[in-house]
Short mmCIF file of C-alpha atoms in Angstrom, two decimals:
data_model
loop_
_atom_site.label_atom_id
_atom_site.label_comp_id
_atom_site.label_asym_id
_atom_site.label_seq_id
_atom_site.Cartn_x
_atom_site.Cartn_y
_atom_site.Cartn_z
CA MET A 1 132.37 125.64 117.73
CA ARG A 2 128.83 126.56 118.76
CA ASP A 3 127.73 130.13 118.12
CA LEU A 4 126.83 131.30 121.63
CA VAL A 5 125.48 134.75 122.45
CA GLU A 6 125.21 136.35 125.87
CA ILE A 7 121.60 137.12 126.77
CA GLY A 8 122.51 138.51 130.20
CA MET A 9 125.30 138.38 132.76
CA GLY A 10 126.38 134.76 133.07
CA ARG A 11 123.64 133.44 130.77
CA THR A 12 124.28 132.41 127.22
CA ALA A 13 122.13 130.93 124.49
CA ARG A 14 122.93 129.21 121.25
CA ARG A 15 122.23 131.06 118.04
CA SER A 16 119.98 128.91 115.87
CA TYR A 17 118.17 129.23 112.56
CA GLU A 18 114.73 128.70 111.13
CA LEU A 19 114.15 127.50 107.58
CA ASP A 20 113.21 131.09 106.67
CA ASP A 21 116.70 132.20 107.74
CA ILE A 22 118.50 130.16 105.09
CA ASP A 23 118.60 129.78 101.32
CA ILE A 24 119.83 127.06 98.99
CA VAL A 25 122.88 128.02 96.94
CA PRO A 26 122.78 126.41 93.47
CA SER A 27 125.96 124.94 92.00
CA ARG A 28 127.50 125.58 88.59
CA ARG A 29 125.71 122.52 87.19
CA THR A 30 122.00 122.19 86.46
CA ARG A 31 119.97 119.30 85.11
CA SER A 32 116.50 118.51 83.86
CA SER A 33 113.93 117.92 86.59
CA LYS A 34 112.94 114.77 84.69
CA GLU A 35 116.29 113.30 85.73
CA VAL A 36 115.62 113.87 89.44
CA SER A 37 114.52 111.09 91.81
CA THR A 38 112.63 111.80 95.03
CA THR A 39 112.47 108.17 96.17
CA TRP A 40 113.63 107.08 99.61
CA GLN A 41 113.41 103.95 101.70
CA LEU A 42 112.59 103.45 105.37
CA ASP A 43 113.62 99.98 106.50
CA ALA A 44 112.06 97.63 103.93
CA TYR A 45 109.55 100.16 102.63
CA ARG A 46 110.17 102.30 99.56
CA PHE A 47 108.39 105.59 98.93
CA GLU A 48 108.29 107.64 95.74
CA ILE A 49 108.00 111.02 97.47
CA PRO A 50 109.56 112.23 100.76
CA ILE A 51 106.26 113.14 102.38
CA VAL A 52 104.84 111.71 105.62
CA THR A 53 101.67 112.99 107.29
CA HIS A 54 101.33 114.53 110.71
CA PRO A 55 99.10 112.05 112.61
CA THR A 56 96.03 114.19 113.14
CA ASP A 57 92.37 113.39 112.51
CA ALA A 58 92.15 116.67 110.58
CA LEU A 59 94.26 115.06 107.88
CA VAL A 60 94.52 111.29 108.12
CA SER A 61 91.50 109.08 107.83
CA PRO A 62 91.98 105.52 106.58
CA SER A 63 90.87 106.65 103.11
CA PHE A 64 93.33 109.57 103.07
CA ALA A 65 96.19 107.28 104.12
CA ILE A 66 95.29 105.04 101.19
CA GLU A 67 95.17 107.92 98.70
CA LEU A 68 98.54 109.29 99.82
CA GLY A 69 100.04 105.80 99.84
CA LYS A 70 98.96 105.25 96.24
CA ARG A 71 100.80 108.44 95.31
CA GLY A 72 104.02 107.31 96.94
CA GLY A 73 103.81 108.99 100.35
CA LEU A 74 103.17 107.66 103.85
CA GLY A 75 99.96 108.42 105.75
CA VAL A 76 100.24 107.95 109.52
CA LEU A 77 96.97 107.19 111.27
CA ASN A 78 96.61 108.44 114.85
CA GLY A 79 96.22 105.29 116.93
CA GLU A 80 94.78 107.39 119.76
CA GLY A 81 92.55 109.47 117.49
CA LEU A 82 88.89 109.48 116.60
CA TRP A 83 88.88 106.54 114.18
CA GLY A 84 89.68 104.25 117.11
CA ARG A 85 87.12 105.84 119.43
CA HIS A 86 83.94 106.49 117.41
CA ALA A 87 82.04 104.56 114.75
CA ASP A 88 80.52 107.79 113.35
CA VAL A 89 83.62 109.99 113.00
CA GLU A 90 82.27 111.94 110.03
CA ALA A 91 79.19 113.04 111.99
CA LYS A 92 81.33 114.06 114.97
CA LEU A 93 83.60 116.09 112.70
CA GLU A 94 80.63 117.86 111.11
CA ARG A 95 79.55 119.09 114.54
CA LEU A 96 83.12 120.22 115.23
CA PHE A 97 83.18 122.18 111.97
CA GLU A 98 79.91 123.91 112.89
CA MET A 99 81.52 125.12 116.11
CA ALA A 100 84.64 126.22 114.29
CA ASP A 101 82.58 128.06 111.66
CA SER A 102 80.83 129.99 114.45
CA ASP A 103 84.22 131.29 115.67
CA ASP A 104 83.70 129.59 119.03
CA ASP A 105 87.30 128.36 119.32
CA ASP A 106 87.14 127.53 123.03
CA ARG A 107 84.01 125.43 122.55
CA ALA A 108 85.53 123.66 119.54
CA ILE A 109 88.67 122.69 121.46
CA ALA A 110 86.56 121.56 124.42
CA TYR A 111 84.49 119.38 122.07
CA LEU A 112 87.65 117.95 120.54
CA GLN A 113 88.86 117.06 124.03
CA GLU A 114 85.48 115.49 124.76
CA LEU A 115 85.67 113.34 121.64
CA HIS A 116 89.12 112.10 122.64
CA ALA A 117 87.95 111.33 126.16
CA ALA A 118 85.84 108.47 124.79
CA PRO A 119 87.53 105.11 125.35
CA LEU A 120 89.54 103.51 122.60
CA GLN A 121 87.73 100.56 121.04
CA PRO A 122 90.15 97.90 119.80
CA ASN A 123 87.73 96.66 117.14
CA LEU A 124 87.39 100.14 115.59
CA LEU A 125 91.14 100.69 115.61
CA ALA A 126 91.76 97.26 114.07
CA ALA A 127 89.16 97.96 111.37
CA ALA A 128 90.84 101.27 110.47
CA VAL A 129 94.22 99.54 110.21
CA ALA A 130 92.73 96.72 108.14
CA GLN A 131 91.18 99.19 105.69
CA VAL A 132 94.59 100.74 104.96
CA ARG A 133 96.45 97.43 104.94
CA ASP A 134 93.97 95.77 102.59
CA ALA A 135 94.44 98.58 100.08
CA GLY A 136 98.02 97.43 99.59
CA VAL A 137 99.82 100.53 100.87
CA THR A 138 102.32 100.79 103.72
CA THR A 139 100.37 100.97 106.98
CA ALA A 140 101.71 103.23 109.73
CA VAL A 141 100.10 104.16 113.05
CA ARG A 142 101.14 106.67 115.70
CA VAL A 143 101.00 106.12 119.47
CA SER A 144 102.19 108.36 122.28
CA PRO A 145 105.08 107.31 124.54
CA GLN A 146 102.59 107.09 127.43
CA ASN A 147 100.37 104.55 125.65
CA ALA A 148 102.89 102.72 123.47
CA ARG A 149 103.15 99.70 125.74
CA ALA A 150 99.37 99.21 125.95
CA LEU A 151 98.44 99.84 122.32
CA THR A 152 101.31 98.37 120.32
CA PRO A 153 100.38 94.66 120.71
CA GLN A 154 96.89 95.40 119.32
CA LEU A 155 98.37 97.32 116.39
CA VAL A 156 100.91 94.64 115.55
CA GLU A 157 98.18 92.02 115.65
CA ALA A 158 96.07 94.23 113.33
CA GLY A 159 98.89 94.16 110.79
CA ILE A 160 100.71 97.48 110.83
CA ASP A 161 103.94 97.81 108.85
CA LEU A 162 105.45 100.74 110.78
CA LEU A 163 104.96 102.03 114.33
CA VAL A 164 105.41 105.73 115.03
CA ILE A 165 106.02 106.68 118.67
CA HIS A 166 105.40 110.39 118.58
CA GLY A 167 105.11 113.07 121.23
CA THR A 168 105.77 116.80 121.42
CA ILE A 169 109.14 116.07 123.02
CA ILE A 170 110.42 112.52 123.34
CA SER A 171 113.41 110.90 125.01
CA ALA A 172 115.01 107.49 124.97
CA GLU A 173 113.32 106.72 128.29
CA HIS A 174 109.85 108.08 129.08
CA VAL A 175 109.42 108.40 132.86
CA ALA A 176 105.87 107.48 133.70
CA HIS A 177 103.70 108.82 136.50
CA GLY A 178 103.62 107.21 139.93
CA ASP A 179 104.63 103.59 140.21
CA SER A 180 104.39 102.84 136.48
CA GLU A 181 107.50 101.40 134.92
CA PRO A 182 109.36 103.82 132.62
CA LEU A 183 109.17 103.09 128.89
CA ASN A 184 112.70 102.18 127.85
CA LEU A 185 112.61 102.57 124.09
CA LYS A 186 115.67 100.42 123.43
CA THR A 187 114.14 97.45 125.23
CA PHE A 188 110.71 98.16 123.78
CA ILE A 189 111.87 98.48 120.16
CA GLY A 190 114.15 95.45 120.50
CA GLY A 191 111.13 93.30 121.30
CA LEU A 192 109.13 94.32 118.22
CA ASP A 193 109.00 92.75 114.77
CA VAL A 194 108.01 96.03 113.08
CA PRO A 195 110.30 99.02 112.51
CA VAL A 196 109.76 102.08 114.68
CA VAL A 197 109.98 105.80 113.95
CA ALA A 198 110.32 107.96 117.08
CA GLY A 199 110.22 111.68 117.84
CA GLY A 200 110.14 114.57 118.20
CA VAL A 201 113.58 115.75 119.11
CA SER A 202 115.30 119.09 118.70
CA ASP A 203 119.00 118.54 119.30
CA HIS A 204 121.97 116.32 118.41
CA ARG A 205 122.24 114.57 121.76
CA THR A 206 118.60 113.44 121.98
CA ALA A 207 118.56 112.42 118.32
CA LEU A 208 121.65 110.27 118.84
CA HIS A 209 120.12 108.67 121.94
CA LEU A 210 116.98 107.77 119.99
CA MET A 211 119.04 106.31 117.15
CA ARG A 212 120.80 104.09 119.68
CA THR A 213 117.44 102.62 120.72
CA GLY A 214 117.17 100.90 117.35
CA ALA A 215 114.67 103.30 115.80
CA ALA A 216 114.54 103.18 112.00
CA GLY A 217 113.73 106.88 111.83
CA VAL A 218 113.81 109.93 114.08
CA ILE A 219 111.34 112.82 113.86
CA VAL A 220 112.81 116.28 114.35
CA GLY A 221 110.47 119.02 115.59
CA TYR A 222 106.91 118.91 116.86
CA GLY A 223 104.77 119.83 113.88
CA SER A 224 104.80 123.58 114.50
CA THR A 225 102.59 125.42 112.02
CA PRO A 226 101.97 129.15 112.51
CA GLY A 227 98.47 129.71 113.86
CA THR A 228 97.76 126.06 114.69
CA THR A 229 100.47 124.77 117.05
CA THR A 230 100.67 126.66 120.34
CA THR A 231 103.42 124.71 122.12
CA GLY A 232 105.52 127.88 122.25
CA GLU A 233 102.75 129.78 124.01
CA VAL A 234 101.83 126.94 126.38
CA LEU A 235 105.21 125.40 127.18
CA GLY A 236 107.67 128.05 126.03
CA ILE A 237 109.38 125.44 123.85
CA GLY A 238 110.50 126.27 120.33
CA VAL A 239 112.38 124.32 117.69
CA PRO A 240 114.39 126.30 115.11
CA MET A 241 113.99 123.80 112.31
CA ALA A 242 117.06 124.48 110.12
CA THR A 243 119.40 124.05 113.09
CA ALA A 244 117.45 121.12 114.55
CA ILE A 245 117.51 119.22 111.25
CA ALA A 246 121.22 119.85 110.76
CA ASP A 247 121.93 118.68 114.32
CA ALA A 248 119.94 115.47 113.79
CA ALA A 249 121.72 114.88 110.48
CA ALA A 250 125.03 115.22 112.30
CA ALA A 251 123.80 112.67 114.86
CA ARG A 252 122.88 110.35 111.99
CA ARG A 253 126.40 110.68 110.61
CA ASP A 254 127.95 110.02 114.04
CA TYR A 255 125.72 106.98 114.55
CA LEU A 256 126.59 105.70 111.09
CA ASP A 257 130.27 105.79 112.04
CA GLU A 258 129.56 104.36 115.49
CA THR A 259 127.72 101.33 114.11
CA GLY A 260 129.77 100.80 110.99
CA GLY A 261 126.95 101.54 108.58
CA ARG A 262 123.48 101.63 110.18
CA TYR A 263 121.58 104.55 108.61
CA VAL A 264 118.71 106.12 110.56
CA HIS A 265 116.34 108.38 108.62
CA VAL A 266 115.65 111.93 109.75
CA LEU A 267 112.10 113.25 109.29
CA ALA A 268 111.56 117.01 109.60
CA ASP A 269 108.32 117.97 111.33
CA GLY A 270 107.62 121.68 111.52
CA ASP A 271 107.42 125.03 109.68
CA ILE A 272 107.21 123.43 106.24
CA LEU A 273 104.44 125.18 104.34
CA SER A 274 105.70 125.40 100.75
CA SER A 275 107.78 123.53 98.20
CA GLY A 276 110.68 125.86 99.02
CA ASP A 277 110.45 124.95 102.72
CA LEU A 278 110.40 121.28 101.75
CA ALA A 279 113.50 121.71 99.62
CA LYS A 280 115.34 123.56 102.41
CA ALA A 281 114.44 120.87 104.96
CA ILE A 282 115.95 118.19 102.70
CA ALA A 283 118.97 120.43 102.04
CA CYS A 284 119.57 120.74 105.79
CA GLY A 285 119.77 116.95 106.04
CA ALA A 286 116.24 115.55 106.28
CA ASP A 287 115.33 112.40 104.38
CA ALA A 288 111.63 113.27 104.36
CA ALA A 289 109.21 115.82 105.77
CA VAL A 290 106.21 115.38 108.05
CA LEU A 291 103.45 117.64 106.71
CA GLY A 292 100.14 118.68 108.21
CA ALA A 293 98.46 121.88 107.09
CA PRO A 294 99.95 121.87 103.55
CA LEU A 295 98.16 118.56 102.86
CA ALA A 296 95.01 119.43 104.81
CA VAL A 297 93.98 121.88 102.07
CA SER A 298 93.29 118.93 99.77
CA ALA A 299 89.77 117.81 98.92
CA GLU A 300 90.54 114.30 100.19
CA ALA A 301 91.43 115.43 103.73
CA PRO A 302 88.69 114.74 106.30
CA GLY A 303 89.11 118.17 107.94
CA ASN A 304 86.93 119.84 105.30
CA GLY A 305 89.34 122.77 105.03
CA TRP A 306 90.09 122.93 108.77
CA TYR A 307 93.33 121.86 110.40
CA TRP A 308 94.51 121.19 113.95
CA PRO A 309 97.57 119.30 115.26
CA SER A 310 97.16 116.12 117.28
CA ALA A 311 98.24 117.97 120.45
CA ALA A 312 95.13 120.19 120.22
CA ALA A 313 93.09 117.49 121.96
CA HIS A 314 95.32 117.07 125.02
CA PRO A 315 92.95 116.59 127.99
CA SER A 316 94.56 119.21 130.27
CA VAL A 317 97.13 121.18 128.25
CA PRO A 318 95.84 121.57 124.67
CA ARG A 319 98.54 122.96 122.36
CA GLY A 320 96.80 123.77 119.12
CA ALA A 321 93.99 125.70 117.51
CA LEU A 322 91.54 124.99 114.72
CA LEU A 323 92.64 126.97 111.68
CA PRO A 324 90.87 127.27 108.32
CA VAL A 325 93.50 126.34 105.76
CA ALA A 326 91.27 126.15 102.69
CA LEU A 327 88.22 128.29 102.10
CA GLY A 328 85.85 127.50 99.24
CA GLU A 329 86.85 124.97 96.60
CA ARG A 330 89.75 122.77 97.67
CA PRO A 331 92.45 121.42 95.35
CA THR A 332 92.85 117.69 94.83
CA LEU A 333 95.66 115.84 96.54
CA ASP A 334 97.23 115.35 93.12
CA ARG A 335 97.42 119.13 92.61
CA VAL A 336 98.88 119.64 96.08
CA LEU A 337 101.59 117.07 95.43
CA THR A 338 102.38 117.27 91.73
CA GLY A 339 100.36 120.13 90.25
CA PRO A 340 99.43 121.78 88.07
CA SER A 341 99.71 124.88 90.24
CA ASP A 342 98.38 128.41 89.88
CA ASP A 343 99.87 129.52 93.21
CA PRO A 344 103.11 131.53 92.86
CA PHE A 345 104.11 130.91 96.50
CA GLY A 346 104.65 127.15 96.39
CA SER A 347 101.65 125.79 98.29
CA LEU A 348 100.72 123.55 95.33
CA ASN A 349 102.92 121.11 93.40
CA LEU A 350 105.08 120.51 96.47
CA VAL A 351 106.98 117.61 94.95
CA GLY A 352 107.35 119.40 91.63
CA GLY A 353 108.90 122.38 93.39
CA LEU A 354 111.30 120.12 95.26
CA ARG A 355 112.30 118.39 92.02
CA ARG A 356 112.89 121.74 90.32
CA SER A 357 115.03 122.97 93.23
CA MET A 358 117.13 119.80 93.08
CA ALA A 359 117.49 120.13 89.31
CA LYS A 360 118.45 123.81 89.47
CA SER A 361 121.11 122.91 92.04
CA GLY A 362 122.47 120.04 89.96
CA TYR A 363 121.46 117.09 92.16
CA SER A 364 119.69 113.94 91.04
CA ASP A 365 118.62 112.29 94.32
CA LEU A 366 117.71 113.24 97.86
CA LYS A 367 120.85 112.03 99.61
CA GLU A 368 123.05 113.98 97.22
CA PHE A 369 120.86 117.07 97.64
CA GLN A 370 121.66 117.02 101.37
CA LYS A 371 125.15 118.24 100.37
CA VAL A 372 123.94 121.38 98.58
CA GLY A 373 125.37 124.72 99.67
CA LEU A 374 123.41 126.92 102.06
CA SER A 375 123.55 130.60 102.97
CA VAL A 376 122.24 132.45 106.04
CA HIS A 377 120.43 135.78 105.79
CA GLY A 378 122.27 138.72 107.29
#
């Protein structure tokens, strides 16, 4: 049933689709956007809007996580980021912005790597977690597969609600270097008292394997944003998001049947820049979207109008660039999420655009909207 094309003698490839390749097909019924619900629930935690942050220091400080949490979204703090390594993060970021403003991209990335080479300080990380937790919003922290075993006990003790194990590409068993024991996610997740979201994945098989580990949610994609994420250039890896989301949604359906009713949430992470992209990601089967640059334009984001993915600070293979996403006056987070908007291309009022798309298509909640008709260009 897969649409294979021959790319040379004896070599085939699967035809796949980006979000830009598809459109939502409205039904014969429409409804008022006031009758539309964008709520969803991950394990025991309910959210009013289907928006999760990419875990980068350009976007998520403890204060930003609190502000997004108050508005019904989920801010994910980078457990291996700057807030756990430096007491004066704002001053360090100001120096980074000076380098970025001077168009010295190589120096800026090198400085970012230098900042992340500082050792993690458990007291700083615990204080960042406590700041979010004490504000009364859901507290989520990201760790890499390589460091999950070492960092998770500290995070659980600090009081996190959700753990996000997030890498560019993730599998059910991370094979460590040398004599280190591989991280078996099923065993690891089974021993935790907090729900886990894991990713990214790009295909049905890997998504299903991750669901079988006991993860509460699976991230699809690797946060690709044109101009910022360079994983394609560095590793040659690409994730066509429409196809990847649909594949993961099919894995979710198979796992639901396999377990007799256990639902694992699918979070789309990549190529979502506008309210229309957000709507198409949900229509392909996502329960929520992981956003980076679209939220980094807000005045509350610590990046001061600059954005870079978390992979930009990799010590030996950086896969991201610093990109100015907001020049001059920046809109508030409220305007980015719920308007009002004066942008005709959907970069503001993201949730309002999603609600309007659902209403125009005749659907009243996110799970129903996943059944909307789709068309492919050409």
